[in-house]
Coordinates of C-alpha atoms in Angstrom, one line a residue:
M1 CA 12.7 -22.3 -63.6
I2 CA 9.2 -21.1 -66.4
Q3 CA 10.2 -18.1 -67.4
H4 CA 7.1 -16.5 -69.2
S5 CA 9.0 -13.7 -70.7
Q6 CA 9.5 -13.4 -74.3
I7 CA 10.3 -12.3 -78.2
Y8 CA 8.0 -12.5 -80.6
R9 CA 8.4 -12.2 -84.4
G10 CA 6.0 -12.0 -86.2
Q11 CA 3.0 -9.2 -88.4
V12 CA 1.3 -6.6 -87.5
V13 CA -1.9 -6.0 -89.8
H14 CA -4.1 -2.8 -90.5
Q15 CA -7.7 -3.8 -93.2
R16 CA -9.5 -0.6 -93.6
L17 CA -12.9 -1.6 -95.1
T18 CA -14.5 2.1 -95.3
P19 CA -15.6 4.4 -96.3
C20 CA -12.6 3.2 -98.6
A21 CA -9.6 0.0 -98.5
H22 CA -6.7 0.8 -97.4
S23 CA -4.8 -2.2 -95.7
F24 CA -0.9 -2.9 -95.5
S25 CA 1.1 -5.4 -93.3
Y26 CA 4.4 -5.3 -91.8
P27 CA 6.8 -7.5 -90.5
T28 CA 7.4 -6.9 -86.7
T29 CA 9.4 -7.9 -83.8
F30 CA 7.8 -7.3 -79.9
F31 CA 8.2 -8.3 -76.7
G32 CA 6.1 -9.6 -73.8
F33 CA 7.8 -8.9 -70.0
D34 CA 6.7 -11.2 -67.5
L35 CA 6.8 -7.5 -64.7
N36 CA 8.4 -10.4 -62.2
E37 CA 11.1 -11.1 -64.2
L38 CA 12.0 -7.8 -65.1
E39 CA 15.4 -7.9 -62.8
S40 CA 16.0 -10.9 -63.7
L41 CA 16.5 -9.9 -67.3
T42 CA 18.2 -7.5 -66.6
A43 CA 20.9 -9.1 -65.2
Q44 CA 20.8 -12.0 -67.4
S45 CA 21.1 -9.8 -70.4
S46 CA 23.6 -7.3 -71.6
L47 CA 21.4 -5.7 -73.9
F48 CA 18.6 -5.3 -72.2
G49 CA 17.6 -3.4 -68.6
H50 CA 14.8 -2.0 -66.6
N51 CA 15.2 1.2 -66.3
Q52 CA 18.9 1.6 -66.5
T53 CA 20.6 2.5 -70.4
R54 CA 21.3 -0.2 -72.1
P55 CA 20.6 -0.6 -76.6
L56 CA 17.4 -2.8 -74.7
S57 CA 15.7 -0.5 -72.5
L58 CA 12.1 -0.8 -70.9
R59 CA 11.0 2.1 -68.3
D60 CA 8.5 2.5 -66.0
Q61 CA 8.2 6.3 -67.0
D62 CA 6.8 5.0 -70.4
Y63 CA 4.2 3.3 -69.5
L64 CA 0.2 4.2 -67.7
Y65 CA 1.0 7.6 -65.8
G66 CA 4.2 8.4 -66.9
H67 CA 5.7 7.7 -64.1
K68 CA 8.3 6.1 -62.0
T69 CA 6.2 4.0 -60.3
P70 CA 6.6 0.6 -61.1
I71 CA 4.1 -0.9 -63.8
G72 CA 2.7 -3.1 -61.5
D73 CA 1.6 -0.7 -58.4
Q74 CA 0.3 1.5 -61.4
L75 CA -2.0 -1.3 -63.0
D76 CA -2.9 -1.8 -58.9
Q77 CA -4.7 0.9 -59.6
L78 CA -6.1 1.1 -62.4
L79 CA -7.4 -3.2 -62.6
S80 CA -10.1 -4.8 -60.0
P81 CA -8.7 -5.6 -57.0
E82 CA -11.1 -8.2 -57.9
Q83 CA -9.4 -10.2 -60.5
P84 CA -6.1 -9.5 -59.7
G85 CA -4.4 -12.6 -61.4
E86 CA -0.4 -14.5 -60.5
R87 CA 1.4 -12.2 -63.1
T88 CA 0.8 -9.6 -65.7
L89 CA 2.6 -10.1 -68.7
L90 CA 3.2 -6.5 -70.7
I91 CA 3.4 -6.7 -74.3
T92 CA 5.1 -3.6 -75.7
S93 CA 7.8 -2.9 -77.4
P94 CA 11.2 -1.3 -75.3
R95 CA 12.8 1.6 -76.1
Y96 CA 15.9 1.0 -78.8
F97 CA 18.4 3.1 -78.2
G98 CA 16.4 4.9 -75.7
Y99 CA 13.8 5.9 -78.4
A100 CA 10.1 4.1 -79.1
F101 CA 6.7 4.4 -79.9
N102 CA 4.4 1.8 -78.9
P103 CA 0.6 2.7 -80.3
V104 CA -0.7 0.0 -78.1
N105 CA 0.3 -2.3 -75.2
F106 CA -1.5 -4.8 -73.4
H107 CA -1.2 -5.4 -70.0
L108 CA -2.1 -9.0 -69.3
R109 CA -3.4 -10.1 -66.1
M110 CA -2.8 -14.3 -65.9
A111 CA -3.9 -16.6 -63.4
G112 CA -1.8 -19.8 -64.9
E113 CA -2.7 -20.0 -68.0
A114 CA -6.0 -18.4 -68.1
L115 CA -6.4 -14.4 -69.0
V116 CA -8.4 -12.9 -66.2
S117 CA -8.1 -8.7 -67.4
V118 CA -6.5 -6.8 -69.5
L119 CA -5.8 -3.4 -69.8
A120 CA -4.9 -2.3 -73.4
E121 CA -2.6 1.6 -72.9
V122 CA -3.6 3.5 -76.2
N123 CA -1.1 6.3 -77.1
N124 CA -1.8 8.6 -80.1
T125 CA 0.7 10.8 -82.1
F126 CA -0.9 13.7 -80.3
G127 CA 1.2 13.3 -77.0
D128 CA -2.3 11.6 -75.1
R129 CA -2.5 8.4 -73.7
H130 CA -6.2 6.5 -72.7
I131 CA -6.9 3.2 -71.0
Y132 CA -9.9 1.0 -72.0
P133 CA -9.4 -1.9 -68.5
L134 CA -11.9 -5.2 -70.4
T135 CA -12.7 -6.9 -67.3
E136 CA -16.0 -8.6 -68.6
L137 CA -13.7 -10.9 -70.6
Q138 CA -15.7 -14.3 -72.7
A139 CA -13.5 -17.6 -73.6
I140 CA -14.7 -18.4 -76.8
G141 CA -12.3 -21.2 -76.8
P142 CA -9.1 -23.2 -75.9
R143 CA -6.1 -20.0 -74.9
R144 CA -9.3 -17.3 -77.0
W145 CA -11.1 -14.5 -75.3
T146 CA -13.0 -11.4 -76.4
A147 CA -13.8 -8.5 -74.9
R148 CA -16.1 -5.2 -76.3
C149 CA -16.1 -1.6 -75.2
K150 CA -17.2 1.7 -76.2
K151 CA -13.9 4.1 -78.1
D152 CA -13.9 7.3 -76.5
F153 CA -10.5 8.0 -77.8
H154 CA -8.8 9.6 -80.3
V155 CA -6.6 8.1 -82.5
S156 CA -6.2 8.2 -86.5
P157 CA -8.2 11.9 -87.9
F158 CA -9.4 9.2 -90.6
N159 CA -11.5 7.9 -88.1
D160 CA -14.1 10.5 -85.0
L161 CA -15.1 8.7 -81.6
A162 CA -18.2 6.6 -83.4
G163 CA -18.3 2.5 -82.8
E164 CA -17.4 0.5 -80.0
Y165 CA -14.0 -1.2 -80.5
H166 CA -13.7 -5.7 -80.4
F167 CA -10.5 -7.2 -79.0
N168 CA -9.5 -10.9 -79.7
F169 CA -6.9 -12.6 -77.6
H170 CA -5.3 -16.2 -78.3
I171 CA -2.5 -16.7 -75.9
E172 CA -0.6 -19.7 -76.8
Q173 CA 3.3 -20.7 -75.1
T174 CA 4.6 -20.6 -78.3
S175 CA 2.5 -18.0 -79.8
I176 CA 0.1 -14.7 -79.0
F177 CA -2.5 -12.9 -81.9
L178 CA -4.3 -9.5 -80.0
G179 CA -6.7 -8.0 -81.9
V180 CA -8.7 -5.0 -82.9
D181 CA -11.6 -4.1 -84.6
L182 CA -13.5 -1.1 -84.9
H183 CA -17.9 -1.7 -85.4
R184 CA -20.1 0.5 -86.0
E185 CA -24.2 0.1 -86.6
D186 CA -22.6 -4.0 -86.2
R187 CA -20.8 -3.0 -89.6
C188 CA -16.6 -3.6 -88.9
V189 CA -15.1 -0.9 -90.1
L190 CA -11.4 -1.4 -90.0
K191 CA -9.5 -4.9 -89.2
T192 CA -6.1 -4.9 -86.6
W193 CA -4.2 -7.3 -85.2
I194 CA -0.6 -8.4 -84.0
Q195 CA 0.3 -11.1 -84.1
G196 CA 4.3 -12.8 -83.4
T197 CA 6.0 -16.7 -82.7
A198 CA 7.6 -16.2 -79.1
K199 CA 11.3 -16.6 -78.7
P200 CA 13.5 -17.2 -75.8
I201 CA 14.9 -13.7 -74.6
T202 CA 18.1 -14.0 -75.2
N203 CA 21.5 -11.6 -76.1
A204 CA 21.6 -13.9 -80.0
V205 CA 17.7 -13.8 -80.2
I206 CA 17.9 -10.2 -79.5
W207 CA 21.0 -9.2 -81.6
K208 CA 19.0 -11.6 -84.3
H209 CA 15.4 -10.2 -84.2
A210 CA 15.7 -6.6 -82.7
L211 CA 19.4 -5.1 -83.7
L212 CA 19.8 -6.0 -86.5
K213 CA 16.2 -6.4 -88.4
P214 CA 16.0 -1.8 -86.6
W215 CA 13.1 -1.0 -89.5
D216 CA 10.8 -3.9 -87.8
T217 CA 10.8 -2.4 -84.7
A218 CA 9.3 -0.1 -82.3
L219 CA 12.1 2.6 -83.9
N220 CA 9.8 2.7 -87.7
S221 CA 6.6 2.8 -85.8
M222 CA 6.6 6.4 -86.2
P223 CA 7.7 6.4 -90.0
R224 CA 5.4 3.8 -90.2
I225 CA 2.1 5.9 -89.3
L226 CA 2.9 9.3 -90.9
Y227 CA 3.3 6.9 -94.4
Q228 CA -0.3 5.7 -94.6
A229 CA -1.6 8.9 -93.3
A230 CA -0.3 11.0 -95.8
Q231 CA -1.7 7.7 -98.4
L232 CA -5.2 7.9 -96.7
Y233 CA -5.0 11.8 -97.1
Y234 CA -3.5 12.2 -100.8
R235 CA -3.7 8.7 -102.5
K236 CA -7.6 8.1 -101.3
K237 CA -9.0 11.4 -100.0
L238 CA -10.7 10.3 -97.2
S239 CA -11.4 13.4 -94.6
V240 CA -9.9 14.3 -91.3
H241 CA -11.4 14.8 -88.0
T242 CA -9.9 16.9 -85.6
R243 CA -8.2 16.3 -82.4
P244 CA -11.2 16.9 -79.4
I245 CA -10.1 17.9 -76.2
P246 CA -10.0 14.2 -74.1
Q247 CA -13.0 14.2 -71.7
S248 CA -12.8 10.4 -70.0
R249 CA -11.6 9.7 -67.3
H250 CA -9.6 6.4 -68.6
T251 CA -7.4 9.2 -70.5
L252 CA -4.6 9.5 -68.4
I253 CA -2.2 12.0 -70.4
D254 CA -3.1 14.7 -72.3
R255 CA -0.8 17.1 -74.5
D256 CA -1.9 19.8 -72.4
Q257 CA -2.4 18.4 -68.8
T258 CA 0.4 15.7 -68.8
A259 CA -0.7 13.6 -65.8
R260 CA -4.8 14.1 -65.4
H261 CA -4.9 11.7 -62.9
P262 CA -1.6 11.0 -60.7
I263 CA -0.3 8.7 -58.4
V264 CA -0.4 9.9 -54.8

């Protein structure tokens, strides 16, 4: 049986183009979890557990509404039933010894090798969580898709809510590329992407690419974010936009109200 879940070893890149140039690139290790394989992965690996306390753990409550409801069931309420797909690949980083911060997670609904729909789940450093359901994907080549949507969630204090996101997906059996560009007035102002080469999820691979390189995992996401924010504020002198009160129905969690749209 083919196992769709994989570990990816690659790079995360940000390129700010205006009002001043600023870019960075970090090596990173991230995962693609087929939601149908979580229990079998737990049984196969002593280092990974679904809703269990292990060195690496994936917990349903860390995603979407923040409930213990299975991730797939939460997705069924958020994505169109007309585009169910056959399986969901969750691109994320699990908890490392109980902790992780994922700025963005991608829930990829697949039908065979085709990408049917995407739910991009964005977490900011203020404790808010927002989703962008992408159901109108355009195929632009073999295993390549694009989508667009209006920005309506506060992420960085150095960007306001103006603009449109352009998403790019390139999903191969042995590699993945996920890009998100911010455009304003037909001009790209920020380019971001994460890409990686796939490896099987085994204890040996987890040791080599995750546990022995913790600085390249979700353990280091927040320190990297804070360091780059300091560079933009103190060295590049960028102005700061304060966090607005979330208004969108797609903001699932805000720090003041916890779950805004709980599952019942």
